[in-house]
Structure formats: structure tokens, C-alpha cells
Steps between C-alpha positions, in 0.01 A plus 500: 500500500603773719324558838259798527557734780243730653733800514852601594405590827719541764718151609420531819120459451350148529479273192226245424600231267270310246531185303236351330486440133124634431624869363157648556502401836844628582391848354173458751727440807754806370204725503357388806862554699584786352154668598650440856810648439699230499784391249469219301685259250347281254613163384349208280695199636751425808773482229477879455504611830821285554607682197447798666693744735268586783547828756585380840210673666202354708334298219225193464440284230140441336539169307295285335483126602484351123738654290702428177820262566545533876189478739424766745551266778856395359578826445435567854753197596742643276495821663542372850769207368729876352396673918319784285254613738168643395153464564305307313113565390357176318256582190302238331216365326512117597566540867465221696547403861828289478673778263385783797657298745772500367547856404418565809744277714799593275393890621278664224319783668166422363330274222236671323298267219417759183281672477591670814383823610699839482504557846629148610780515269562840638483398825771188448728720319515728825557244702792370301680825478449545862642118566825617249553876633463299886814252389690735306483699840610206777735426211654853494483513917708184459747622281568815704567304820735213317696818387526648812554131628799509245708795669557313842818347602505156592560551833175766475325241321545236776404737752172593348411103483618464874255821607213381266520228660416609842841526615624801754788672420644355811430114365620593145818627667560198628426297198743681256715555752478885506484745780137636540608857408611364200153311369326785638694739239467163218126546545505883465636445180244257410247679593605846310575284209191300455333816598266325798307674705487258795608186563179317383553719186859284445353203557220559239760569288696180601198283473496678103862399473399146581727522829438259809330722756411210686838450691562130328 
């Protein structure tokens, strides 16, 4: 069974996922996203969305907590056991306390026990894609400064840890056993190259890196 999509609409545009294996109400949930503007892609079991190859754009995933060979809440496992990261919205018809809780502690966005109204499942569904389009962002910010991080030297790199860590140039001078002119033209460098602003800009960034700026 192939997935139905909404549209071919542009990749960058948000994508809400769907898996539950009651067809009519995967058409109700198409209709009701799509009268939002939003992109969505069907699926009757967690088997076919595995199947499937998914855009990598800001995305959540509607599921249904009783479905056909793998449960929604080992599906969820699954997903977090393979570091794919995305939302989740728990559907179902037998909630229950115990299941909620733990939906909830393993990080679904919201539980919602069927039936649900429109607006709540509208409302969980922008809350998930702002959750995903939020990582994807610190995730990006990340990237940007471990590539930056990447064109240092090593003796540029262990300058930037010694000023992060509340170091003056004078002090890191002594402890690499440089003149001061010299770490004061290492940490022009680092600065240009990790494009900082200011020194607590660098150690931001250094803290991002995972760097000691504590001075142990």
C-alpha cells in the first residue's frame, strides 16, 4: 500500500505524518490538515512508514496507540532506539492513564483519547512542528559553529579553550609558553574564524563545542 500524499508541495514546507490503520479516519485527518495548509502523508501501519522515504523537513508524527503488528508505543521506542527524532502526537480509543504516562515521559507532545476535537488536534500538531523546526534550528546553529570550530589550528584551538576559560592573553602566554603578542594575534584568528562578536560570543560558542570554560 503506497502512502497518500496531500500534494507535491514545496520540500521545504512542513509535513504531518499519519499512521493509523482506520482508512476513513486517515482521509478525516488529511482533510482536516490540508484545510490548514499543511502537507501531509498517510500511512496504515508503522511498517509502511519505515518503508517509506520521508523529506527531511520540520515534520510530526500523528500515530495511533493500537495498531496492526507493532504498537504505537513500541513504535515510538523504536524510533528513539534508530535517534530519528520527531514529535510524537498519541491517538487512541482505549486511553488509559498508565499508557499516557508513558507517552508522555518518553516525549510525545500530547495524548489525545478519540474522539478528539478538530481544534485540539490542530493545536498539538502546531506545537510539534514548532518543537521540530526549534531542534532542526539549535541543530543547524550547532553544525555551523563545529564547522567553523573545524578550520582552527591546534595551537588556535588551544587558545580559544585557554580564553573561554577566563584566561588573559597575558596568563595564556604563559601557559603555552608564547609571547603575549603572539596569543593576542592566535585569538584574532579565532575570533575572525568562528566569526564571534565578543568574547562572551566565543565562549557561547565554546560552551556549544562542549569546551571547558570553567578553567579546570
Amino acid at each position: 500500500m503506497r502512502p497518500a500524499s496531500s500534494t507535491s508541495a514545496s520540500s521545504s514546507e512542513p509535513l504531518v505524518i499519519v499512521i493509523d490503520d482506520d482508512a476513513d479516519l486517515r482521509t478525516a485527518l488529511s482533510s482536516l490538515f490540508r484545510s490548514v495548509g499543511l502537507r501531509v502523508e498517510l500511512f496504515g501501519s508503522a511498517a509502511e512508514l519505515l518503508a517509506a522515504k520521508l523529506p527531511d523537513v520540520p515534520r510530526c508524527l500523528v500515530l495511533d496507540i493500537r495498531l496492526p503488528g507493532v504498537s504505537g508505543l513500541d513504535f515510538q521506542a523504536q524510533l528513539a532506539k534508530s535517534a530519528t527524532e520527531m514529535p510524537i502526537i498519541f491517538m487512541t480509543g482505549h486511553g488509559d492513564i498508565p499508557m499516557s504516562v508513558r507517552a508522555m515521559k518518553a516525549g510525545a507532545v500530547d495524548f489525545l483519547t478519540k474522539p478528539f476535537r478538530d481544534q485540539d488536534m490542530l493545536d498539538a500538531v502546531t506545537t510539534a512542528l514548532d518543537a521540530d523546526r526549534a531542534r532542526r534550528e539549535a541543530h543547524k546553529a550547532v553544525s555551523v559553529v563545529e564547522q567553523s570550530y573545524a578550520t582552527l589550528t591546534a595551537r588556535e584551538k588551544q587558545v580559544m579553550a585557554l580564553v573561554t576559560s577566563g584566561l588573559m592573553n597575558k596568563q595564556v602566554a604563559a601557559e603555552v609558553g608564547l609571547s603575549e603578542i603572539t596569543v593576542k594575534i592566535h585569538r584574532g584568528h579565532v575570533m575572525r574564524k568562528m566569526e564571534a562578536k565578543s568574547l562572551a560570543d566565543l565562549v557561547r560558542m565554546a560552551q556549544t563545542l562542549g569546551l571547558s570554560t570553567d578553567g579546570k
